[in-house]
Amino acid sequence: MDNALALKNPNAVAVAGDAGFSARLAALPARSKLALGVGVAGLAAVVLAMTLWSGQGDYKVLYANLSDKDGGAIIAQLSQMNVPYRHADGGAAILVPASKVHDVRLKLASAGLPKGSVVGFELMDGARFGQTQFQERLTFQRGLEGELTRSITAMAAVQSARVHLALPNQNGFFREQQKPSASVMLTLHAGRTLDRAQVAGIVHLVSSSVPEMNPKAVSVLDQTGALLSAPPEGGPAAGLDAQQLQYVGQIEAGYGKRIVELLEPVVGRENLRATVTADVDFSQTEATSEEFRPNQGANASSAVRSQQTSEQAGGTPAQPSGIPGAASNQPPVPATAPLTGAAQPLQAAQGGGAGGATNSRRDAVTNYEVDKTVRVTRAATGIVKRLNAAVVVNHRSVTDAKGRTTQVALTAEEMDKLTALVQESIGFSKERGDSVKVINAPFKADPLGKANELPWWKQPEVLDMLRAGAVPGALAFVALLVFFGLVRPVLRTLAAPPVPQPGSHVDLVADDAPAATPARLEAPAASTQLQGARQLAKENPAAVASIVRGWVSGEAPGS
């Protein structure tokens, strides 16, 4: 009698294999259920974080350097507009999404924001009816101060400014009128300074904006209290100002450029270094001299300034003398002495009479012009007193027949030629004390650019890209850890087929009666199923043989 293999419950394996996902999930142990729940929650949190981060986008500055009053008003307006915002630089700047910057600025401008802490001539627009002359003048002064503040803060180095104007009342007496004055308080950006030209520009701006204001009446101070508009102590000898230093730098740069442009075609590019030091005299000297020349030589022409001549003549008349007669009775002859010549004695009267006594006096005073020369000599400023030039020339590169390159020093003749070229390029003057030094030395083989070049992982572009991808990369890494550490093991457990236990749901029956076609056994999927099949073959070999014979013949096992 053949034995037959039959299943006590032929649908048990099918029911177990076709169990639903919910039934399998319910059959999991509590630890697996907890791991699955934590994993799903972690993935949901990562997805939510990615969504929020991508929705925020890039933030850009909406307004910076705002006062507390304007900042509060803008934040209140952004809250009403449902626009997300952030703070930066300790609250000094307000950031909004980059895609909304221009739109938000236009909307805030329509609302009159930011108002700004500095007001200008717009104060005159809100003039009230019935205000006094003092109020009107004060409003005008505040508006003028605000406009000057706006103009000064437009400079790149100035962070903020305050302008105080002192405008006296005008009266009808011109001599008693006081001149206006002004004070400017500057707050500069960190690390910024103003040179004398910029300070002079601020002084000129303020003095030109107020009538009858002298530039000397404008004082400019910085945030440390230093007076910027004061002249340097000690005059020009105290040191060079910014303009003088700039002038010296231009002279030195010009001479250095001449040397490089002249020697580069000879020694090659990047094969020389040249520097020039100029000693420039900025001292101002003025000399005044007066010269007097009598101009009374024999051959020199003279100019008569004034002339005065005084003459006086006198005498007693001649007494008659001689033998009385006709000749002795004649009247005396009038005097015939010349006016400018020497006085001539009077002629005796005819008849032998004795002549009378005479006297004369003549004074002459002549004043001549004396030459006077006044000479004023002013020495020019910015004169080059001395030039010092230093030039370093690289060795010459020589390639032999085998292709090897070596560095060879220049000859003495070549160095003399280069020195002569440098002297001619700067206008060498031995009397002035100029000096020129040209030396030949080997340069380093490694270029300076490659030595100072940053590696690729330290370059700013790479760092910015890493910062931008750090957040999504970290979230993706966390998602992978949660999935492979918590979710994936539980899913593999749910997807695996159930393992049949020996003797639990399969009963084999061997009898003489024909039995129904037994259900086909599936191949064991795990080591436990293989062990169950081996145990069955040991306990009932006849049944196992009948099953195998049926598999081979393809027929149902029978008696």
Coordinates of C-alpha atoms in Angstrom, one line a residue:
M1 CA 0.0 0.0 0.0
D2 CA 1.4 3.3 -1.1
N3 CA 1.7 6.1 1.2
A4 CA 0.2 9.4 0.3
L5 CA 1.2 12.8 1.5
A6 CA -1.7 15.1 2.3
L7 CA -2.0 18.4 4.0
K8 CA -4.2 18.6 7.0
N9 CA -5.0 22.2 6.1
P10 CA -4.0 22.7 2.5
N11 CA -4.9 26.5 2.5
A12 CA -2.8 27.3 5.6
V13 CA 0.4 28.3 3.6
A14 CA -1.6 30.2 1.1
V15 CA -3.4 32.2 3.8
A16 CA -0.1 32.9 5.5
G17 CA 1.6 34.0 2.2
D18 CA -1.3 36.2 1.2
A19 CA -1.6 37.9 4.5
G20 CA -2.1 41.7 4.1
F21 CA 0.5 44.4 4.9
S22 CA -1.6 45.4 8.0
A23 CA -1.5 41.8 9.3
R24 CA 2.2 41.6 8.8
L25 CA 2.7 45.0 10.4
A26 CA 0.6 44.0 13.4
A27 CA 2.7 40.8 13.7
L28 CA 5.9 42.8 14.1
P29 CA 7.5 43.1 17.5
A30 CA 7.1 46.3 19.5
R31 CA 10.8 47.3 18.9
S32 CA 10.4 47.1 15.1
K33 CA 7.2 49.1 15.2
L34 CA 9.0 51.8 17.3
A35 CA 11.9 51.9 14.8
L36 CA 9.6 52.1 11.9
G37 CA 7.6 55.0 13.5
V38 CA 10.8 56.9 14.4
G39 CA 12.2 56.5 10.9
V40 CA 9.0 57.7 9.2
A41 CA 8.9 60.7 11.5
G42 CA 12.5 61.5 10.8
L43 CA 12.0 61.3 7.1
A44 CA 9.0 63.6 7.3
A45 CA 11.0 66.1 9.4
V46 CA 13.8 66.1 6.9
V47 CA 11.4 66.6 4.0
L48 CA 9.7 69.5 5.9
A49 CA 13.0 71.1 6.6
M50 CA 14.1 70.9 3.0
T51 CA 10.8 72.5 1.9
L52 CA 11.1 75.4 4.4
W53 CA 14.8 76.0 3.5
S54 CA 14.1 76.0 -0.2
G55 CA 11.1 78.3 0.2
Q56 CA 13.2 80.9 2.1
G57 CA 15.6 81.5 -0.7
D58 CA 18.4 84.0 -0.7
Y59 CA 18.1 87.2 1.5
K60 CA 19.5 90.5 0.4
V61 CA 19.7 93.9 2.2
L62 CA 16.6 96.0 2.0
Y63 CA 17.9 99.0 4.0
A64 CA 21.1 99.5 6.0
N65 CA 22.2 102.1 8.6
L66 CA 18.7 102.8 9.7
S67 CA 17.8 104.7 12.9
D68 CA 15.8 102.9 15.5
K69 CA 12.7 104.9 14.7
D70 CA 12.8 104.1 11.0
G71 CA 13.8 100.5 11.6
G72 CA 10.7 99.9 13.9
A73 CA 8.4 101.6 11.3
I74 CA 9.7 99.4 8.5
I75 CA 9.4 96.2 10.5
A76 CA 5.9 97.0 11.4
Q77 CA 5.1 97.7 7.7
L78 CA 6.7 94.4 6.6
S79 CA 4.6 92.5 9.2
Q80 CA 1.5 94.0 7.8
M81 CA 2.6 93.1 4.2
N82 CA 3.4 89.5 5.3
V83 CA 6.9 89.8 4.0
P84 CA 9.5 87.7 5.9
Y85 CA 12.6 89.6 7.1
R86 CA 15.8 89.1 9.0
H87 CA 18.2 91.3 10.9
A88 CA 21.9 91.7 10.2
D89 CA 24.9 93.6 11.6
G90 CA 23.3 93.8 15.0
G91 CA 20.0 95.1 13.8
A92 CA 21.6 97.9 11.6
A93 CA 20.4 96.2 8.4
I94 CA 17.1 94.6 7.4
L95 CA 17.1 91.7 4.9
V96 CA 14.2 90.4 2.8
P97 CA 14.0 87.6 0.1
A98 CA 16.1 88.6 -2.9
S99 CA 13.1 88.3 -5.2
K100 CA 11.1 90.8 -3.2
V101 CA 13.7 93.6 -2.6
H102 CA 12.6 96.0 -5.4
D103 CA 8.9 95.4 -4.9
V104 CA 9.1 96.0 -1.1
R105 CA 11.2 99.1 -1.6
L106 CA 8.6 100.6 -3.9
K107 CA 5.8 99.8 -1.6
L108 CA 7.6 101.3 1.4
A109 CA 8.5 104.4 -0.6
S110 CA 4.8 104.9 -1.3
A111 CA 4.2 104.7 2.4
G112 CA 6.8 107.3 3.1
L113 CA 9.4 105.0 4.6
P114 CA 12.1 105.3 5.5
K115 CA 11.6 108.9 6.7
G116 CA 15.2 109.4 7.7
S117 CA 16.5 111.2 10.7
V118 CA 17.8 114.1 8.6
V119 CA 15.3 116.5 7.1
G120 CA 16.0 119.2 4.6
F121 CA 14.0 121.9 2.9
E122 CA 10.9 119.7 3.0
L123 CA 10.3 121.4 6.4
M124 CA 9.3 124.5 4.5
D125 CA 6.4 122.6 2.8
G126 CA 4.6 122.2 6.1
A127 CA 4.7 125.8 7.1
R128 CA 1.9 126.7 9.4
F129 CA -0.3 129.7 9.2
G130 CA 0.5 132.4 11.6
Q131 CA 4.1 131.4 12.5
T132 CA 6.4 134.1 13.7
Q133 CA 9.5 135.4 11.9
F134 CA 11.7 133.6 14.5
Q135 CA 10.0 130.3 13.8
E136 CA 10.3 130.8 10.0
R137 CA 14.0 131.6 10.3
L138 CA 14.6 128.6 12.6
T139 CA 12.8 126.3 10.1
F140 CA 15.0 127.6 7.3
Q141 CA 18.1 127.1 9.3
R142 CA 17.1 123.5 10.1
G143 CA 16.4 122.8 6.5
L144 CA 19.7 124.2 5.4
E145 CA 21.6 122.2 8.0
G146 CA 19.7 119.0 6.8
E147 CA 20.6 119.6 3.2
L148 CA 24.3 120.2 4.0
T149 CA 24.2 117.0 6.1
R150 CA 22.8 115.0 3.2
S151 CA 25.5 116.4 0.9
I152 CA 28.3 115.6 3.3
T153 CA 27.1 112.0 4.1
A154 CA 27.2 111.3 0.3
M155 CA 31.0 111.0 0.6
A156 CA 32.2 107.4 0.7
A157 CA 34.3 107.8 3.9
V158 CA 31.6 109.6 5.9
Q159 CA 29.2 107.4 7.8
S160 CA 27.2 110.3 9.4
A161 CA 27.5 114.0 9.9
R162 CA 25.9 116.9 11.8
V163 CA 26.1 120.5 10.8
H164 CA 25.5 123.4 13.1
L165 CA 25.0 126.9 11.6
A166 CA 25.3 130.1 13.5
L167 CA 23.3 132.7 11.5
P168 CA 23.2 136.1 13.3
N169 CA 20.4 138.5 12.9
Q170 CA 20.9 141.1 10.3
N171 CA 20.5 144.8 11.2
G172 CA 20.7 148.1 9.3
F173 CA 24.3 148.9 10.4
F174 CA 26.8 147.3 8.1
R175 CA 29.8 147.7 10.5
E176 CA 28.0 146.1 13.4
Q177 CA 26.8 143.0 11.5
Q178 CA 28.2 139.7 12.7
K179 CA 29.5 137.2 10.2
P180 CA 28.0 133.7 10.2
S181 CA 30.0 130.6 11.2
A182 CA 29.5 126.8 11.0
S183 CA 30.7 123.6 12.7
V184 CA 30.7 120.2 11.1
M185 CA 30.9 116.9 13.1
L186 CA 31.9 113.9 11.1
T187 CA 31.6 110.2 11.9
L188 CA 33.9 108.2 9.6
H189 CA 33.7 104.6 8.6
A190 CA 36.1 102.2 10.4
G191 CA 39.5 102.4 8.7
R192 CA 38.7 105.5 6.6
T193 CA 40.3 108.9 6.7
L194 CA 40.0 112.2 5.0
D195 CA 42.9 114.0 3.4
R196 CA 43.3 117.8 3.4
A197 CA 41.7 118.1 -0.1
Q198 CA 38.5 116.4 1.1
V199 CA 38.4 118.5 4.3
A200 CA 38.9 121.7 2.2
G201 CA 36.1 120.5 0.0
I202 CA 33.7 120.2 2.9
V203 CA 34.7 123.6 4.2
H204 CA 34.2 125.2 0.7
L205 CA 30.8 123.4 0.5
V206 CA 29.5 124.8 3.8
S207 CA 30.9 128.3 3.3
S208 CA 29.5 128.6 -0.3
S209 CA 26.0 127.5 0.9
V210 CA 25.7 130.4 3.5
P211 CA 26.0 134.0 2.3
E212 CA 28.8 136.1 3.7
M213 CA 30.5 133.1 5.4
N214 CA 34.3 133.1 5.4
P215 CA 35.9 129.6 4.9
K216 CA 38.0 130.3 8.0
A217 CA 34.8 130.4 10.1
V218 CA 34.0 126.7 9.3
S219 CA 35.3 124.1 11.8
V220 CA 35.4 120.4 10.9
L221 CA 35.8 117.7 13.6
D222 CA 35.8 113.9 13.5
Q223 CA 34.3 111.5 16.0
T224 CA 37.5 111.6 18.1
G225 CA 37.3 115.4 18.5
A226 CA 40.3 116.1 16.3
L227 CA 40.1 119.4 14.4
L228 CA 40.5 118.4 10.8
S229 CA 40.2 121.9 9.3
A230 CA 43.2 123.3 11.3
P231 CA 46.4 124.0 9.4
P232 CA 49.4 121.7 10.3
E233 CA 51.3 122.8 13.3
G234 CA 54.6 124.5 12.5
G235 CA 53.7 125.2 8.9
P236 CA 55.3 123.4 6.0
A237 CA 58.3 122.3 8.1
A238 CA 56.1 120.2 10.3
G239 CA 55.7 117.5 7.6
L240 CA 54.2 116.8 4.2
D241 CA 50.5 116.9 3.8
A242 CA 48.5 114.5 1.6
Q243 CA 48.8 116.6 -1.6
Q244 CA 52.6 116.9 -1.2
L245 CA 52.9 113.2 -0.5
Q246 CA 50.8 112.5 -3.6
Y247 CA 53.1 114.7 -5.6
V248 CA 56.2 113.0 -4.4
G249 CA 54.6 109.6 -5.2
Q250 CA 53.8 110.7 -8.7
I251 CA 57.4 111.8 -9.3
E252 CA 58.8 108.6 -8.0
A253 CA 56.4 106.5 -9.9
G254 CA 57.1 108.4 -13.1
Y255 CA 60.8 107.9 -12.8
G256 CA 60.4 104.2 -12.0
K257 CA 58.1 103.7 -15.1
R258 CA 60.7 105.4 -17.3
I259 CA 63.4 103.0 -16.1
V260 CA 61.2 99.9 -16.5
E261 CA 60.1 100.9 -20.0
L262 CA 63.6 101.6 -21.1
L263 CA 65.3 98.4 -19.7
E264 CA 62.5 95.8 -20.3
P265 CA 63.3 95.5 -24.0
V266 CA 66.9 94.8 -23.1
V267 CA 66.7 92.4 -20.2
G268 CA 63.3 91.0 -20.8
R269 CA 59.9 91.2 -19.0
E270 CA 59.9 90.5 -15.3
N271 CA 63.7 90.5 -15.2
L272 CA 64.2 93.7 -13.3
R273 CA 62.9 95.7 -10.3
A274 CA 63.4 99.4 -10.1
T275 CA 62.6 102.0 -7.4
V276 CA 63.3 105.7 -7.2
T277 CA 63.4 107.9 -4.1
A278 CA 63.0 111.7 -4.6
D279 CA 63.9 114.4 -2.2
V280 CA 61.6 117.2 -2.9
D281 CA 61.9 120.7 -1.4
F282 CA 58.5 122.2 -0.5
S283 CA 59.9 125.2 1.5
Q284 CA 58.6 128.6 0.5
T285 CA 61.2 131.5 0.6
E286 CA 60.7 135.1 -0.2
A287 CA 63.4 137.8 -0.4
T288 CA 62.9 141.6 -0.8
S289 CA 65.8 144.0 -1.7
E290 CA 66.1 147.8 -2.4
E291 CA 69.0 149.3 -4.4
F292 CA 69.9 153.0 -4.7
R293 CA 72.1 154.3 -7.5
P294 CA 73.2 158.0 -7.5
N295 CA 73.3 158.3 -11.3
Q296 CA 75.6 161.3 -11.3
G297 CA 78.4 160.1 -13.4
A298 CA 79.9 162.1 -16.3
N299 CA 78.3 159.9 -18.9
A300 CA 75.1 159.1 -17.0
S301 CA 71.9 160.9 -17.6
S302 CA 70.3 162.6 -14.7
A303 CA 66.8 163.8 -14.0
V304 CA 66.4 167.1 -12.3
R305 CA 63.6 166.9 -9.7
S306 CA 63.7 170.6 -8.6
Q307 CA 66.0 173.7 -9.1
Q308 CA 66.1 177.0 -7.1
T309 CA 68.4 180.1 -7.9
S310 CA 68.7 183.2 -5.8
E311 CA 70.8 186.4 -6.8
Q312 CA 71.4 189.7 -4.9
A313 CA 73.4 192.7 -6.0
G314 CA 74.1 196.2 -4.4
G315 CA 76.6 199.2 -4.2
T316 CA 77.2 202.9 -3.7
P317 CA 77.0 205.4 -6.6
A318 CA 80.2 206.8 -8.0
Q319 CA 81.3 210.2 -6.7
P320 CA 82.4 212.9 -9.1
S321 CA 86.1 213.4 -9.3
G322 CA 88.7 215.0 -11.6
I323 CA 89.0 218.4 -13.0
P324 CA 85.8 220.3 -13.1
G325 CA 84.4 220.7 -16.5
A326 CA 82.0 219.2 -18.9
A327 CA 83.2 215.7 -18.5
S328 CA 83.0 215.7 -14.8
N329 CA 79.5 217.0 -14.9
Q330 CA 78.2 214.0 -16.9
P331 CA 75.9 211.5 -15.0
P332 CA 77.3 208.0 -14.2
V333 CA 77.0 205.2 -16.8
P334 CA 74.6 202.4 -15.8
A335 CA 76.0 199.1 -14.7
T336 CA 76.5 196.5 -17.4
A337 CA 77.4 193.4 -15.2
P338 CA 76.0 190.1 -16.7
L339 CA 73.3 188.3 -14.8
T340 CA 75.0 184.9 -14.7
G341 CA 78.6 185.8 -15.0
A342 CA 81.0 187.3 -12.5
A343 CA 80.3 190.8 -11.4
Q344 CA 82.3 193.4 -13.3
P345 CA 83.6 196.5 -11.6
L346 CA 81.8 199.7 -12.4
Q347 CA 83.6 202.0 -14.8
A348 CA 84.9 205.2 -13.4
A349 CA 83.1 208.3 -14.4
Q350 CA 84.4 210.3 -17.2
G351 CA 86.8 212.9 -16.3
G352 CA 88.9 210.6 -14.1
G353 CA 86.4 210.5 -11.2
A354 CA 86.8 207.5 -8.7
G355 CA 84.3 204.6 -9.2
G356 CA 81.7 203.7 -6.5
A357 CA 81.8 200.5 -4.4
T358 CA 79.6 197.5 -5.6
N359 CA 78.7 193.9 -4.1
S360 CA 76.7 190.9 -5.5
R361 CA 75.4 187.4 -4.2
R362 CA 74.1 184.4 -6.1
D363 CA 72.6 181.0 -4.7
A364 CA 71.6 178.0 -6.8
V365 CA 70.1 174.7 -5.4
T366 CA 69.4 171.7 -7.8
N367 CA 67.7 168.4 -6.6
Y368 CA 68.3 165.3 -8.8
E369 CA 66.2 162.0 -8.8
V370 CA 67.9 159.0 -7.2
D371 CA 67.3 155.5 -8.6
K372 CA 65.5 153.0 -6.4
T373 CA 65.1 149.3 -7.2
V374 CA 62.8 147.0 -5.2
R375 CA 63.2 143.3 -6.0
V376 CA 61.0 140.5 -4.5
T377 CA 62.2 137.0 -5.1
R378 CA 60.0 133.9 -4.4
A379 CA 61.5 130.5 -4.7
A380 CA 59.5 127.8 -6.4
T381 CA 58.1 124.9 -4.4
G382 CA 58.3 121.3 -5.2
I383 CA 61.9 121.4 -6.5
V384 CA 63.6 118.0 -6.8
K385 CA 66.8 118.3 -4.7
R386 CA 68.1 114.8 -5.1
L387 CA 67.2 111.5 -6.8
N388 CA 68.3 108.0 -5.6
A389 CA 67.6 105.1 -8.0
A390 CA 68.1 101.4 -7.2
V391 CA 67.7 98.8 -10.0
V392 CA 68.1 95.0 -9.7
V393 CA 68.6 93.0 -12.9
N394 CA 68.1 89.2 -13.2
H395 CA 70.8 86.9 -14.5
R396 CA 70.7 86.1 -18.2
S397 CA 69.2 82.7 -19.1
V398 CA 71.5 80.6 -21.4
T399 CA 70.4 77.3 -23.1
D400 CA 73.2 75.0 -24.2
A401 CA 73.1 72.4 -27.0
K402 CA 71.6 69.8 -24.8
G403 CA 68.7 72.0 -23.9
R404 CA 69.7 72.7 -20.4
T405 CA 69.0 76.3 -19.2
T406 CA 71.5 78.0 -16.8
Q407 CA 71.6 81.5 -15.3
V408 CA 74.7 83.6 -16.2
A409 CA 75.7 86.9 -14.6
L410 CA 75.9 90.0 -16.8
T411 CA 79.4 91.3 -17.8
A412 CA 80.8 94.5 -16.4
E413 CA 80.4 96.2 -19.8
E414 CA 76.7 95.3 -19.9
M415 CA 76.2 96.6 -16.4
D416 CA 77.9 99.9 -17.3
K417 CA 75.5 100.3 -20.3
L418 CA 72.5 99.6 -18.1
T419 CA 73.8 102.1 -15.5
A420 CA 74.2 104.8 -18.2
L421 CA 70.6 104.1 -19.5
V422 CA 69.2 104.6 -16.0
Q423 CA 71.2 107.8 -15.4
E424 CA 69.9 109.3 -18.7
S425 CA 66.3 108.2 -18.0
I426 CA 66.1 110.0 -14.7
G427 CA 68.2 113.0 -15.7
F428 CA 71.2 112.2 -13.5
S429 CA 73.0 115.3 -12.1
K430 CA 76.2 115.0 -10.2
E431 CA 76.1 118.5 -8.9
R432 CA 72.7 117.8 -7.4
G433 CA 74.0 114.8 -5.6
D434 CA 72.0 112.1 -7.4
S435 CA 73.0 108.4 -7.0
V436 CA 72.2 105.4 -9.2
K437 CA 72.9 101.8 -8.2
V438 CA 72.4 98.9 -10.6
I439 CA 73.2 95.4 -9.5
N440 CA 72.9 92.0 -11.0
A441 CA 71.5 89.2 -8.9
P442 CA 69.5 85.9 -9.7
F443 CA 65.8 86.0 -9.1
K444 CA 63.9 83.2 -7.5
A445 CA 62.7 80.4 -9.8
D446 CA 59.2 80.2 -8.4
P447 CA 56.9 83.0 -9.5
L448 CA 55.4 85.0 -6.7
G449 CA 51.9 84.4 -8.1
K450 CA 52.1 80.6 -7.7
A451 CA 53.6 80.8 -4.3
N452 CA 50.8 83.0 -3.0
E453 CA 48.0 81.2 -4.9
L454 CA 45.4 79.7 -2.6
P455 CA 44.5 76.0 -3.0
W456 CA 41.2 75.3 -4.6
W457 CA 39.5 74.3 -1.3
K458 CA 40.4 77.7 0.2
Q459 CA 39.2 79.9 -2.7
P460 CA 36.2 82.1 -2.0
E461 CA 34.1 80.7 -4.8
V462 CA 34.5 77.2 -3.5
L463 CA 33.7 78.2 0.1
D464 CA 30.6 80.0 -1.0
M465 CA 29.4 77.0 -2.9
L466 CA 30.1 74.8 0.1
R467 CA 28.1 77.1 2.4
A468 CA 25.2 77.1 0.0
G469 CA 25.1 73.3 -0.3
A470 CA 25.9 72.6 3.4
V471 CA 22.3 72.7 4.6
P472 CA 20.7 70.5 1.8
G473 CA 23.7 68.1 2.0
A474 CA 23.3 67.7 5.7
L475 CA 19.6 67.1 5.4
A476 CA 20.1 64.5 2.7
F477 CA 22.7 62.7 4.8
V478 CA 20.3 62.6 7.8
A479 CA 17.6 61.3 5.5
L480 CA 19.8 58.5 4.3
L481 CA 20.8 57.5 7.8
V482 CA 17.2 57.4 8.9
F483 CA 16.1 55.3 5.9
F484 CA 18.9 52.8 5.9
G485 CA 19.2 52.6 9.7
L486 CA 15.5 52.4 10.7
V487 CA 13.1 52.1 7.9
R488 CA 14.8 49.7 5.5
P489 CA 15.4 46.8 8.0
V490 CA 11.7 46.9 8.9
L491 CA 10.6 46.9 5.3
R492 CA 12.8 43.9 4.5
T493 CA 11.2 42.1 7.4
L494 CA 7.7 42.8 6.1
A495 CA 8.7 41.7 2.6
A496 CA 10.2 38.3 3.6
P497 CA 7.8 35.2 3.4
P498 CA 6.8 33.5 6.6
V499 CA 8.9 30.7 7.9
P500 CA 6.9 27.4 8.4
Q501 CA 7.6 25.7 11.7
P502 CA 8.0 21.8 11.7
G503 CA 4.8 20.0 12.8
S504 CA 2.9 23.3 13.3
H505 CA 0.7 23.4 10.3
V506 CA 1.6 20.4 8.0
D507 CA 0.4 16.9 8.9
L508 CA 1.4 14.0 6.6
V509 CA -1.0 11.0 6.4
A510 CA -0.1 7.6 4.7
D511 CA -3.0 5.3 4.0
D512 CA -4.2 2.8 1.4
A513 CA -6.9 5.1 0.2
P514 CA -6.3 7.5 -2.6
A515 CA -5.9 11.0 -1.3
A516 CA -6.4 14.3 -2.9
T517 CA -3.6 15.9 -4.8
P518 CA -1.4 17.3 -2.2
A519 CA -0.3 21.0 -2.5
R520 CA 3.0 21.6 -4.1
L521 CA 5.7 22.4 -1.6
E522 CA 7.7 25.5 -2.3
A523 CA 11.5 25.4 -2.0
P524 CA 12.7 26.4 1.4
A525 CA 13.5 30.1 1.6
A526 CA 15.6 29.9 4.7
S527 CA 17.7 27.5 6.7
T528 CA 14.8 26.7 9.1
Q529 CA 12.7 25.4 6.2
L530 CA 15.6 23.2 5.0
Q531 CA 16.0 21.8 8.4
G532 CA 12.2 21.0 8.5
A533 CA 12.4 19.1 5.2
R534 CA 15.4 17.1 6.4
Q535 CA 13.5 16.2 9.6
L536 CA 10.5 15.0 7.5
A537 CA 12.7 12.8 5.3
K538 CA 14.2 11.1 8.4
E539 CA 10.8 10.5 10.0
N540 CA 8.8 9.3 7.0
P541 CA 11.1 8.4 4.1
A542 CA 8.3 6.6 2.2
A543 CA 6.2 9.7 2.0
V544 CA 9.1 11.8 0.8
A545 CA 9.9 9.1 -1.9
S546 CA 6.3 9.2 -3.1
I547 CA 6.4 13.0 -3.3
V548 CA 9.7 12.9 -5.3
R549 CA 8.3 10.2 -7.6
G550 CA 5.2 12.3 -8.2
W551 CA 7.4 15.4 -9.0
V552 CA 9.4 13.4 -11.5
S553 CA 6.5 11.7 -13.3
G554 CA 4.3 14.7 -13.1
E555 CA 1.4 12.6 -11.8
A556 CA -0.4 12.7 -8.6
P557 CA 0.9 10.0 -6.1
G558 CA -1.3 7.0 -5.8
S559 CA -1.4 3.5 -4.4

